[in-house]
């Protein structure tokens, strides 16, 4: 930090910095961050500072005071922090300039990193302040691995959904290769948030969005155990000092940044309640609350400071005596030795946050108890509670329960203390900060950058157009939804627009060409939308077909199972909000795109079981993207391809295009010289790809114009 003309180096007290220091020391790494207000330094000191930074392999991203206000205090700590800690009344949603600043600063970080990384490098992005960095980096660099770790809780999807920027943030995170969270519960929440906000496919530890799969792992952060187990005369002196100041007292301790998530006012209220109930404790217990100043420019923090001061004053005046007050508030930070002395002299440690990603203080207290005694009272809403199961856990909102638990801690036998503390210490000693960082970075190394779908380069499409237009005769086999028309929120809304009808009419009129629509839709819909055009129509993935102007014929009879299958799916749909059943002439589909993920998954499992029990293998069950379809086995869009080939004595060139799994059946039936086009992302066997429906329609337009040079060659 800059101090006058000089720069002072100070180790950041937080656990994150401690955990990463080890990794940074051993690896060939660069650490990018905000290094404080060095901008104010005179030229000469500034140069020295930059050189020192470079020496330590640190890169500082400069931020102006106004950016710090809007980006750090504003969006990061005024919106994301309270929302992710479930404290909705603290969230300030209205400020759009704060979001703009958040984006600007994230862009700056991404730019600095992108300038530094080499192909194959891994980038580890930390915390909610930099949630847009993965996406911004990915947009510039495909050849790197990106990991993201969130140090705070990922809230339940119902809370996350409140965030106006929920999509932008998730879209960015889902471009990473690995996302790390502290607990299993946060992983569950993250995956469900993604499923409820975006159209993704999920597994227990992965989310697939568009064509990219990101792993979502659980990495509970640990501490530098040796630092808290150290023996040192300075610590002993500090301990003596504390003990002599509180003779014959049981000491209770709280250590927190003065943050409203840490539950300090409720903790004080619970202590007050205990003293009211058991006045004898007034002269036998002493509570020290170390409250470290933090984010003082954010209004909610200034308010908190005032109310904590008031509470301490009130409780002390009510329960204090001329010889002393039961509560002691230290509003400052302390050095390592003093911190350790506080931990080691505390008979009871109160860690009662309303919500906390992990909470390192709990682990530090445990590690510092080399005597194996002492009692940890721990909020069940701290991530640490998932690991520290031998602590006394408590609901911090329940003041009576907190008061009761403190009472229980104060009277716990030394034997029980030691049984619990040994177990806690085993856990903390096993899962260190160093291991945490190594586990994450090793897992990140294991992921490979997933190659982006090879969106066609113009050269590819030129060859395609040349090949199709040069062929003496060609048959176009075109899927409808997602290929010729964008996927609509409701199936009935995908009616063709006039431009599409014109395009199809022109294609159908080309000499030496046939144009087929090969769709999953029922015949009536295709007839209604496209019946007037000179097209071949194929409905229900090839079950029913007709030539231009001819009647419909069926490749299979109405299957005997259909009515019962419809009844079965409708029964399940009634108890699955958002689900809908689409009945076709020879199959039935269960759509669950709009249903809650967890419920829909359970339903699909139940439906599959029931179908297998009822129909055995007389039906085929297809699972598409958020849809399950029950159909007669064996008929697919490939049948349409086979029939076209059989009908022509001279094999025409086939041009097939589609956007989903059922179109892959068509592609797999093509011959070497044919042309297949996938519209949009996803794994495909198609030879060509275009990104969107409008791009595909542009490509079809190009097929209408046989270029002169090709025409000459062909003649
Ligand atoms: C975030 C998440 C998650 C505090 N005062 C002094 C001091 N400290 C040190 C403690 C501890 C650290 O600060 C605080 O860590 P916490 O985990 O308790 O809380 P946050 O700062 O909110 O951290 C949290 C963490 O990230 C890591 O992922 O656990 O849930 O909110 O290490 O010792 N250290 C010294 N003097 C002080 O006065 N030396």
XYZ file of C-alpha atoms and ligand atoms in Angstrom:
754
model
C 0.000 0.000 0.000
C 1.168 3.559 -0.737
C 2.099 5.574 2.332
C 3.245 9.123 1.558
C 6.004 8.704 -1.003
C 6.755 5.211 0.087
C 5.253 1.831 -0.537
C 4.708 -0.574 2.348
C 4.224 -4.249 1.732
C 1.732 -5.965 3.972
C 0.586 -9.569 3.819
C -3.100 -9.660 3.249
C -4.626 -11.205 6.406
C -7.322 -13.229 4.633
C -7.197 -16.974 4.161
C -7.394 -16.746 0.391
C -4.122 -14.886 0.180
C -2.475 -17.385 2.519
C -3.727 -20.325 0.486
C -2.534 -18.940 -2.812
C 0.839 -17.743 -1.555
C 2.120 -21.330 -1.458
C 1.000 -22.103 -4.990
C 2.384 -18.843 -6.310
C 5.742 -19.394 -4.608
C 6.218 -22.841 -6.159
C 4.793 -22.362 -9.611
C 5.699 -20.465 -12.710
C 2.741 -18.181 -12.146
C 1.617 -14.584 -12.404
C -0.733 -13.041 -9.841
C -3.034 -10.373 -11.236
C -4.950 -8.135 -8.848
C -5.567 -4.644 -7.566
C -2.532 -3.400 -5.631
C -4.088 -0.371 -3.963
C -3.712 3.331 -4.516
C -0.264 3.335 -6.150
C -1.577 5.850 -8.685
C -0.956 8.636 -6.170
C 2.771 7.919 -5.903
C 5.320 10.300 -7.366
C 6.969 9.150 -10.591
C 10.160 7.771 -9.009
C 8.441 5.730 -6.251
C 5.946 4.512 -8.772
C 8.718 3.112 -10.954
C 10.313 1.400 -7.952
C 6.931 -0.034 -7.020
C 6.331 -1.405 -10.516
C 9.779 -3.014 -10.495
C 9.084 -4.629 -7.128
C 5.755 -5.909 -8.385
C 7.415 -7.415 -11.439
C 10.017 -8.994 -9.200
C 7.303 -10.743 -7.203
C 5.502 -11.759 -10.416
C 2.551 -9.544 -9.525
C 0.569 -7.453 -11.964
C -1.573 -4.629 -10.727
C -4.706 -3.681 -12.606
C -5.277 0.045 -11.984
C -8.672 1.241 -10.762
C -9.756 4.851 -10.325
C -11.395 5.887 -7.038
C -14.714 6.254 -8.815
C -14.397 2.751 -10.297
C -13.577 1.375 -6.885
C -16.716 3.001 -5.515
C -19.006 1.696 -8.246
C -17.394 -1.661 -8.982
C -16.128 -2.793 -5.579
C -18.356 -1.086 -3.018
C -21.234 -0.801 -5.477
C -21.968 -3.887 -7.541
C -19.623 -6.437 -5.929
C -20.330 -5.635 -2.310
C -23.645 -3.802 -2.585
C -25.412 -6.337 -4.822
C -23.635 -9.676 -5.240
C -22.337 -10.007 -1.673
C -25.691 -9.541 0.136
C -27.643 -11.502 -2.474
C -25.297 -14.486 -2.330
C -25.615 -14.388 1.483
C -29.441 -14.372 1.320
C -29.683 -10.876 2.840
C -32.108 -9.488 0.314
C -32.989 -6.318 2.210
C -29.346 -5.207 1.870
C -29.238 -5.599 -1.921
C -29.248 -2.391 -3.969
C -30.520 -3.327 -7.409
C -31.273 0.040 -8.887
C -27.812 1.337 -9.857
C -27.135 0.552 -13.519
C -23.899 2.559 -13.511
C -22.548 0.135 -10.927
C -23.155 -2.791 -13.234
C -21.492 -0.859 -16.078
C -18.444 -0.242 -13.882
C -18.402 -3.920 -12.899
C -18.288 -4.862 -16.552
C -15.603 -2.278 -17.353
C -13.341 -3.464 -14.552
C -13.864 -7.120 -15.452
C -12.988 -6.243 -19.053
C -9.797 -4.595 -17.873
C -8.793 -7.642 -15.840
C -9.547 -9.927 -18.776
C -7.489 -7.754 -21.123
C -4.486 -7.753 -18.814
C -4.662 -11.527 -18.407
C -5.186 -12.145 -22.122
C -2.029 -10.157 -22.875
C -0.004 -12.374 -20.546
C -1.200 -15.912 -21.166
C 0.418 -18.354 -23.539
C -1.359 -21.203 -25.314
C -2.066 -24.064 -22.904
C -1.790 -21.878 -19.779
C -4.286 -22.213 -16.951
C -5.959 -19.125 -15.487
C -7.556 -19.295 -12.042
C -10.139 -16.569 -11.469
C -11.214 -15.853 -7.881
C -14.545 -14.812 -6.521
C -17.671 -12.865 -7.245
C -15.812 -9.657 -8.054
C -14.557 -11.172 -11.304
C -17.482 -13.277 -12.480
C -17.412 -11.871 -16.011
C -13.718 -12.559 -16.514
C -14.080 -16.206 -17.652
C -16.464 -15.217 -20.451
C -14.423 -12.198 -21.514
C -11.228 -14.247 -21.572
C -12.850 -17.066 -23.479
C -14.085 -14.677 -26.143
C -10.460 -13.775 -26.837
C -8.699 -17.059 -26.109
C -9.807 -20.595 -26.847
C -6.360 -22.031 -26.238
C -6.250 -21.679 -22.450
C -7.886 -23.412 -19.504
C -9.982 -21.248 -17.223
C -10.935 -22.126 -13.651
C -13.229 -20.106 -11.399
C -13.529 -20.413 -7.636
C -16.295 -18.818 -5.605
C -15.405 -18.055 -1.987
C -18.925 -17.133 -0.927
C -22.020 -19.349 -0.965
C -23.793 -19.993 -4.252
C -27.373 -19.312 -3.132
C -30.412 -21.437 -3.870
C -31.666 -20.985 -7.397
C -34.779 -19.122 -6.216
C -32.549 -16.476 -4.651
C -30.055 -16.380 -7.505
C -32.903 -15.830 -9.975
C -33.607 -12.474 -8.351
C -30.393 -11.030 -9.791
C -31.210 -8.919 -12.865
C -27.829 -9.842 -14.385
C -28.337 -13.564 -13.713
C -27.920 -14.572 -17.344
C -24.781 -12.573 -18.126
C -23.033 -13.904 -15.046
C -23.942 -17.529 -15.673
C -23.120 -17.324 -19.379
C -19.663 -16.107 -18.420
C -19.043 -18.737 -15.749
C -20.180 -21.520 -18.047
C -17.337 -20.795 -20.462
C -14.854 -21.908 -17.783
C -13.409 -25.424 -17.759
C -13.754 -25.878 -14.002
C -15.889 -24.123 -11.395
C -15.049 -24.668 -7.735
C -17.331 -24.191 -4.730
C -16.826 -24.837 -1.007
C -19.632 -27.343 -0.371
C -21.867 -29.920 -1.967
C -24.882 -27.712 -1.209
C -23.416 -24.799 -3.180
C -22.686 -27.127 -6.099
C -26.286 -28.306 -6.058
C -27.479 -24.683 -5.961
C -25.181 -23.655 -8.800
C -26.250 -26.480 -11.078
C -29.917 -25.804 -10.375
C -29.497 -22.077 -10.938
C -27.935 -22.794 -14.318
C -30.783 -25.171 -15.163
C -33.447 -22.669 -14.169
C -31.918 -19.638 -15.846
C -30.432 -21.038 -19.055
C -31.196 -23.889 -21.393
C -28.516 -26.295 -20.187
C -28.018 -30.026 -19.723
C -26.742 -31.013 -16.316
C -25.068 -33.928 -14.581
C -24.133 -34.354 -10.910
C -20.866 -32.498 -11.423
C -21.174 -30.815 -14.779
C -23.199 -28.345 -16.795
C -23.322 -28.346 -20.570
C -24.251 -25.061 -22.146
C -24.311 -24.798 -25.895
C -21.428 -26.991 -26.982
C -19.265 -26.651 -23.891
C -19.205 -28.744 -20.724
C -17.892 -27.228 -17.510
C -17.021 -29.392 -14.516
C -18.378 -28.188 -11.199
C -16.303 -29.408 -8.264
C -16.370 -29.132 -4.470
C -13.150 -27.812 -2.913
C -13.530 -26.771 0.740
C -10.776 -24.243 1.440
C -8.402 -25.000 4.320
C -5.851 -23.049 6.320
C -2.092 -22.935 6.779
C -2.095 -25.227 9.815
C 1.568 -24.691 10.738
C 0.934 -20.974 11.166
C -1.738 -21.670 13.790
C 0.147 -24.449 15.568
C 3.319 -22.410 15.960
C 4.875 -21.979 19.391
C 6.432 -18.632 20.090
C 7.348 -16.704 23.260
C 5.611 -13.609 21.912
C 2.373 -15.577 21.717
C 2.854 -16.853 25.280
C 3.403 -13.291 26.500
C 0.255 -12.116 24.775
C -1.668 -15.024 26.320
C -0.444 -14.140 29.809
C -1.513 -10.587 29.229
C -5.035 -11.639 28.246
C -5.364 -14.091 31.135
C -4.155 -11.598 33.733
C -6.682 -9.057 32.438
C -9.528 -11.554 32.851
C -8.695 -13.499 36.017
C -10.948 -16.402 37.021
C -13.147 -15.885 34.014
C -14.281 -18.177 31.240
C -13.365 -16.392 28.040
C -15.675 -16.410 25.044
C -14.359 -15.063 21.738
C -15.679 -13.791 18.415
C -13.356 -12.846 15.532
C -14.888 -11.417 12.385
C -14.654 -8.714 9.822
C -17.371 -6.297 10.946
C -19.730 -7.579 8.277
C -23.500 -7.953 8.546
C -23.230 -11.551 7.306
C -21.231 -12.528 10.374
C -24.207 -12.280 12.729
C -22.519 -10.140 15.396
C -25.647 -8.276 16.647
C -27.572 -11.525 17.123
C -24.614 -13.072 18.885
C -24.574 -10.116 21.283
C -28.324 -10.369 21.824
C -27.994 -14.067 22.611
C -25.263 -13.311 25.152
C -27.435 -10.610 26.684
C -30.298 -13.075 26.962
C -28.047 -15.632 28.638
C -26.843 -13.070 31.176
C -30.423 -12.093 31.920
C -31.380 -15.695 32.540
C -28.303 -16.547 34.583
C -27.100 -13.453 36.343
C -24.383 -15.515 38.067
C -22.542 -15.661 34.742
C -22.037 -11.886 34.765
C -19.059 -12.221 37.062
C -17.677 -15.456 35.602
C -17.629 -14.926 31.814
C -15.862 -12.409 29.637
C -16.710 -12.008 25.959
C -14.223 -10.461 23.560
C -15.400 -9.526 20.088
C -12.633 -8.643 17.656
C -14.401 -6.722 14.883
C -12.053 -5.933 12.041
C -12.964 -2.799 10.053
C -14.055 -3.586 6.506
C -15.830 -1.927 3.527
C -16.348 1.191 5.586
C -17.597 3.215 2.618
C -20.637 0.978 2.121
C -23.576 2.414 4.040
C -24.776 -0.878 5.460
C -21.379 -1.353 7.131
C -21.401 2.073 8.773
C -24.918 1.295 10.068
C -23.706 -2.024 11.424
C -20.853 -0.396 13.292
C -23.276 1.979 14.972
C -25.687 -0.757 15.993
C -22.952 -3.056 17.327
C -21.572 -0.185 19.410
C -25.018 0.583 20.774
C -25.727 -3.048 21.610
C -22.451 -3.537 23.432
C -23.079 -0.326 25.390
C -26.611 -1.369 26.295
C -25.716 -4.905 27.405
C -22.710 -3.702 29.389
C -24.656 -1.005 31.162
C -27.347 -3.522 32.000
C -25.055 -6.314 33.186
C -21.758 -4.618 34.035
C -20.514 -3.791 37.532
C -17.966 -1.346 38.982
C -15.365 -4.105 38.666
C -15.908 -4.793 34.970
C -18.132 -5.268 31.947
C -18.951 -8.653 30.456
C -18.498 -7.576 26.822
C -15.361 -6.148 25.247
C -15.391 -4.857 21.675
C -12.107 -4.377 19.816
C -12.685 -2.451 16.610
C -9.341 -2.972 14.892
C -7.182 -5.653 13.358
C -4.523 -7.503 15.317
C -1.192 -9.101 14.443
C -0.701 -12.846 14.116
C 0.655 -13.310 17.630
C -2.193 -11.500 19.267
C -4.723 -13.392 17.139
C -3.214 -16.709 18.180
C -3.147 -15.633 21.812
C -6.839 -14.760 21.599
C -7.663 -18.161 20.068
C -5.581 -20.043 22.642
C -7.059 -18.269 25.639
C -10.677 -18.655 24.495
C -12.610 -21.391 26.284
C -15.486 -20.956 23.877
C -15.316 -19.656 20.309
C -18.491 -18.233 18.779
C -18.646 -18.432 14.998
C -22.277 -17.643 14.269
C -22.554 -16.066 10.813
C -26.003 -15.754 9.231
C -24.345 -17.140 6.080
C -20.693 -17.739 5.263
C -19.009 -19.370 2.269
C -16.652 -21.321 4.509
C -15.428 -19.314 7.538
C -11.745 -19.732 8.175
C -11.859 -18.349 11.701
C -13.572 -21.573 12.824
C -10.754 -23.653 11.322
C -8.075 -21.360 12.708
C -9.460 -21.633 16.234
C -9.429 -25.414 15.951
C -5.875 -25.538 14.569
C -4.550 -23.210 17.258
C -5.924 -25.412 20.092
C -2.750 -27.450 20.443
C -3.971 -28.314 23.968
C -6.931 -30.144 22.340
C -9.516 -28.415 24.511
C -11.916 -25.514 23.980
C -15.390 -25.514 22.419
C -16.366 -24.303 18.980
C -19.942 -23.055 18.565
C -20.598 -22.949 14.847
C -23.467 -21.653 12.736
C -25.074 -24.298 10.578
C -25.115 -21.682 7.798
C -21.317 -21.523 7.544
C -19.776 -23.734 4.851
C -17.391 -24.994 7.538
C -20.300 -26.769 9.274
C -20.311 -29.342 6.471
C -16.855 -30.480 7.615
C -16.632 -29.566 11.294
C -19.234 -32.005 12.530
C -17.854 -32.231 16.065
C -18.569 -28.566 16.766
C -21.739 -27.473 18.577
C -23.814 -26.319 15.633
C -26.524 -23.737 15.998
C -29.109 -21.766 14.036
C -27.909 -18.162 14.479
C -31.416 -16.772 13.926
C -32.687 -18.675 16.967
C -31.509 -16.531 19.885
C -32.717 -18.970 22.517
C -30.861 -21.802 20.855
C -27.663 -19.725 20.653
C -27.967 -18.764 24.329
C -28.590 -22.394 25.297
C -25.659 -23.609 23.207
C -23.281 -21.083 24.772
C -24.435 -22.306 28.178
C -23.793 -25.875 27.145
C -20.323 -24.939 25.816
C -19.431 -23.213 29.081
C -20.228 -26.279 31.108
C -18.843 -28.958 28.804
C -16.526 -31.401 30.546
C -12.896 -31.348 29.582
C -13.176 -34.959 28.391
C -15.944 -34.143 25.966
C -14.100 -31.033 24.818
C -11.073 -33.152 24.010
C -12.994 -35.839 22.139
C -14.626 -33.188 19.989
C -11.556 -31.029 19.515
C -9.342 -33.954 18.462
C -11.816 -34.875 15.783
C -12.045 -31.268 14.600
C -8.282 -30.908 14.543
C -7.876 -34.113 12.512
C -10.135 -32.711 9.858
C -8.489 -29.279 9.752
C -4.994 -30.758 9.628
C -5.919 -33.051 6.739
C -7.522 -30.453 4.498
C -4.985 -27.644 4.351
C -4.967 -24.515 2.225
C -2.110 -25.891 0.231
C -3.952 -29.090 -0.611
C -7.030 -27.124 -1.552
C -5.081 -25.058 -4.055
C -3.283 -28.101 -5.414
C -6.482 -30.123 -5.805
C -8.109 -27.334 -7.750
C -5.136 -26.621 -9.985
C -4.527 -30.328 -10.625
C -8.151 -30.826 -11.623
C -7.957 -27.770 -13.831
C -4.854 -29.201 -15.503
C -6.803 -32.395 -16.199
C -9.488 -30.551 -18.126
C -8.673 -29.881 -21.724
C -9.923 -26.788 -23.488
C -12.979 -28.098 -25.294
C -12.605 -27.132 -28.943
C -15.298 -24.745 -29.973
C -17.696 -25.963 -32.634
C -15.916 -25.348 -35.890
C -18.270 -22.673 -37.074
C -17.841 -22.703 -40.813
C -15.278 -20.433 -42.285
C -16.397 -18.744 -45.525
C -14.133 -21.007 -47.590
C -16.011 -24.073 -46.434
C -19.364 -22.715 -47.468
C -18.039 -21.620 -50.864
C -17.006 -25.194 -51.596
C -20.361 -26.418 -50.385
C -22.268 -24.040 -52.676
C -20.038 -24.985 -55.574
C -20.578 -28.709 -55.047
C -24.338 -28.456 -54.695
C -24.897 -26.121 -57.622
C -22.514 -28.073 -59.894
C -24.383 -31.367 -59.367
C -26.631 -32.290 -62.326
C -29.477 -33.133 -59.958
C -29.939 -32.611 -56.236
C -32.411 -33.282 -53.489
C -32.661 -30.932 -50.527
C -33.764 -32.578 -47.256
C -34.488 -29.819 -44.778
C -35.523 -30.063 -41.163
C -37.964 -27.326 -40.153
C -37.743 -26.193 -36.479
C -34.340 -24.798 -35.552
C -33.188 -25.098 -39.159
C -35.554 -23.076 -41.380
C -37.362 -21.318 -38.523
C -36.024 -20.388 -35.094
C -37.176 -22.516 -32.144
C -40.296 -20.796 -30.807
C -41.336 -20.700 -27.135
C -44.530 -22.542 -28.059
C -44.655 -24.961 -31.009
C -47.634 -23.190 -32.636
C -45.645 -19.968 -32.922
C -43.133 -21.299 -35.461
C -45.331 -20.604 -38.530
C -43.236 -19.730 -41.626
C -42.795 -16.044 -42.398
C -43.424 -14.775 -45.975
C -39.690 -14.632 -46.780
C -39.284 -18.295 -45.860
C -42.238 -19.298 -48.004
C -40.729 -17.372 -50.936
C -37.356 -19.018 -50.414
C -38.889 -22.509 -50.330
C -40.977 -21.787 -53.425
C -37.888 -20.639 -55.314
C -35.881 -23.683 -54.210
C -38.682 -26.025 -55.247
C -38.807 -24.405 -58.668
C -35.105 -24.996 -59.421
C -34.457 -27.278 -62.365
C -32.980 -30.645 -61.466
C -33.918 -30.286 -57.805
C -36.431 -31.584 -55.281
C -37.042 -29.863 -51.968
C -38.186 -31.956 -48.994
C -39.193 -30.854 -45.529
C -38.285 -33.612 -43.062
C -39.829 -32.737 -39.738
C -40.960 -34.185 -36.426
C -44.231 -32.281 -36.712
C -47.574 -33.958 -37.426
C -48.914 -33.947 -41.040
C -51.732 -31.460 -40.295
C -49.288 -28.781 -39.163
C -47.010 -29.197 -42.185
C -50.036 -29.192 -44.462
C -51.391 -26.032 -42.855
C -48.080 -24.163 -42.982
C -46.497 -25.428 -46.203
C -49.237 -27.341 -48.034
C -49.645 -24.779 -50.806
C -46.000 -24.998 -51.899
C -44.624 -27.567 -54.363
C -42.686 -29.411 -51.655
C -42.252 -32.997 -50.504
C -43.418 -33.200 -46.913
C -42.319 -35.777 -44.310
C -44.001 -35.696 -40.912
C -43.216 -37.323 -37.564
C -39.600 -38.058 -38.361
C -40.486 -39.946 -41.530
C -43.523 -41.928 -40.420
C -45.810 -40.111 -42.875
C -44.882 -38.586 -46.253
C -46.346 -37.066 -49.339
C -45.073 -35.916 -52.757
C -46.114 -32.411 -53.948
C -49.885 -32.397 -54.344
C -50.197 -36.142 -53.578
C -52.027 -37.725 -50.612
C -50.190 -38.695 -47.420
C -48.961 -42.265 -47.000
C -47.738 -43.945 -43.843
C -44.594 -46.018 -43.379
C -46.142 -47.518 -40.231
C -49.649 -48.037 -38.928
C -50.911 -46.200 -35.862
C -49.123 -48.171 -33.189
C -51.310 -50.201 -30.820
C -49.620 -48.720 -27.740
C -50.326 -45.108 -28.615
C -53.473 -44.404 -26.581
C -52.083 -46.037 -23.454
C -48.753 -44.239 -23.829
C -50.556 -40.903 -24.195
C -52.593 -41.647 -21.079
C -49.444 -42.586 -19.166
C -47.563 -39.423 -20.152
C -50.551 -37.186 -19.492
C -50.901 -38.608 -16.023
C -47.280 -37.700 -15.279
C -47.620 -34.288 -16.927
C -50.493 -33.411 -14.586
C -48.138 -33.668 -11.618
C -45.211 -31.925 -13.368
C -45.864 -28.187 -13.638
C -44.612 -26.851 -16.985
C -44.646 -30.222 -18.753
C -46.754 -30.805 -21.854
C -47.687 -33.854 -23.872
C -47.672 -33.679 -27.660
C -49.667 -36.406 -29.351
C -48.720 -37.341 -32.910
C -50.261 -39.968 -35.155
C -47.682 -42.624 -34.350
C -45.760 -41.307 -31.371
C -46.173 -39.168 -28.292
C -43.747 -36.690 -26.747
C -43.343 -35.448 -23.173
C -41.831 -31.919 -23.209
C -40.311 -30.673 -19.943
C -38.283 -27.630 -21.006
C -40.351 -25.398 -18.722
C -40.394 -27.673 -15.685
C -38.246 -27.525 -12.579
C -35.162 -29.596 -13.310
C -35.118 -31.792 -10.227
C -38.748 -32.733 -10.527
C -38.541 -33.289 -14.283
C -35.555 -35.593 -13.881
C -37.363 -37.663 -11.311
C -40.450 -37.823 -13.551
C -38.482 -38.892 -16.598
C -36.924 -41.723 -14.571
C -40.372 -42.792 -13.365
C -41.820 -42.598 -16.902
C -38.984 -44.688 -18.315
C -39.546 -47.353 -15.667
C -43.254 -47.455 -16.211
C -42.886 -47.588 -19.998
C -40.436 -50.472 -19.723
C -42.791 -52.362 -17.394
C -45.867 -51.703 -19.515
C -44.560 -52.052 -23.063
C -41.208 -53.847 -22.830
C -39.299 -53.410 -26.080
C -42.322 -52.921 -28.297
C -41.774 -49.181 -28.028
C -38.695 -47.064 -28.585
C -38.030 -44.287 -26.085
C -35.987 -41.389 -27.460
C -34.566 -38.723 -25.169
C -33.952 -35.431 -26.941
C -33.229 -32.004 -25.582
C -35.715 -31.705 -22.657
C -38.130 -34.036 -24.414
C -38.869 -37.736 -24.173
C -40.601 -39.397 -27.110
C -42.318 -42.786 -27.258
C -42.480 -44.219 -30.769
C -42.576 -47.341 -32.896
C -39.084 -48.795 -33.023
C -37.117 -48.555 -36.225
C -38.531 -45.579 -38.163
C -36.314 -42.525 -38.355
C -35.513 -39.691 -40.728
C -32.992 -42.082 -42.321
C -35.946 -43.888 -43.938
C -36.687 -40.746 -45.950
C -33.123 -40.693 -47.289
C -33.287 -44.378 -48.260
C -36.544 -43.876 -50.103
C -35.281 -40.868 -52.053
C -32.235 -42.845 -53.163
C -34.361 -45.868 -54.143
C -36.726 -43.735 -56.237
C -33.977 -42.272 -58.487
C -32.295 -44.371 -61.128
C -29.360 -41.952 -61.234
C -28.391 -41.032 -57.705
C -28.820 -37.271 -57.150
C -26.619 -35.309 -54.785
C -28.322 -35.166 -51.402
C -28.147 -32.007 -49.323
C -29.433 -32.574 -45.775
C -29.655 -29.984 -43.015
C -30.845 -30.031 -39.423
C -30.231 -28.905 -35.876
C -30.812 -31.822 -33.544
C -30.312 -35.486 -32.778
C -33.067 -36.752 -35.043
C -31.355 -35.073 -38.011
C -28.207 -37.039 -37.272
C -30.142 -40.153 -38.419
C -30.517 -38.462 -41.770
C -26.831 -37.504 -41.927
C -25.733 -41.025 -41.135
C -27.690 -42.378 -44.116
C -25.882 -40.090 -46.602
C -23.148 -41.218 -48.987
C -19.603 -39.912 -49.233
C -20.306 -37.297 -51.920
C -23.444 -35.866 -50.283
C -23.606 -32.691 -48.236
C -24.739 -32.365 -44.609
C -25.142 -29.140 -42.661
C -25.622 -28.761 -38.909
C -27.373 -25.574 -37.861
C -26.092 -24.357 -34.478
C -23.829 -25.961 -31.881
C -23.575 -29.529 -30.646
C -21.815 -32.744 -31.519
C -22.566 -33.732 -35.103
C -21.499 -35.984 -37.941
C -22.406 -33.239 -40.460
C -19.591 -32.010 -42.703
C -20.551 -28.344 -42.560
C -21.894 -26.095 -39.895
C -23.600 -22.714 -39.759
C -24.283 -20.942 -36.484
C -27.866 -19.742 -36.804
C -31.144 -20.073 -38.705
C -30.655 -16.745 -40.584
C -27.180 -17.901 -41.679
C -28.648 -21.131 -42.937
C -31.305 -19.269 -44.884
C -28.582 -17.122 -46.444
C -26.809 -20.283 -47.492
C -29.983 -21.571 -49.159
C -30.322 -18.234 -51.000
C -26.883 -18.834 -52.458
C -28.025 -22.179 -53.866
C -30.558 -20.294 -55.994
C -27.839 -18.577 -57.983
C -25.597 -20.804 -60.006
C -22.402 -18.768 -60.370
C -21.318 -18.148 -63.970
C -18.019 -19.895 -63.573
C -19.712 -23.045 -62.278
C -22.325 -22.916 -64.994
C -19.568 -22.696 -67.649
C -17.627 -25.580 -66.146
C -20.755 -27.654 -65.921
C -21.801 -27.081 -69.543
C -14.347 -15.082 2.418
C -15.673 -15.796 2.659
C -14.404 -17.872 3.164
C -9.484 -11.320 10.448
N -9.105 -10.371 11.296
C -7.793 -10.479 11.483
C -7.336 -11.536 10.725
N -8.397 -12.031 10.086
C -8.359 -13.161 9.156
C -8.852 -14.414 9.815
C -9.255 -15.237 8.619
C -9.704 -14.188 7.619
O -9.228 -12.942 8.080
C -11.216 -14.117 7.517
O -11.651 -15.223 6.799
P -13.129 -15.767 6.856
O -13.191 -17.067 6.146
O -13.557 -15.896 8.242
O -14.068 -14.663 6.181
P -14.069 -13.690 4.857
O -13.067 -12.619 4.968
O -15.474 -13.221 4.787
O -13.695 -14.600 3.603
C -15.470 -16.905 3.659
C -13.133 -17.128 2.759
O -13.437 -16.077 1.839
C -12.123 -18.063 2.097
O -12.673 -18.730 0.994
O -14.072 -18.756 4.220
O -16.674 -17.592 3.863
O -16.655 -14.877 3.124
O -8.157 -15.909 8.059
O -7.801 -14.968 10.560
N -6.046 -11.925 10.695
C -5.164 -11.214 11.450
N -5.562 -10.149 12.182
C -6.844 -9.753 12.239
O -7.175 -8.778 12.909
N -3.876 -11.578 11.443
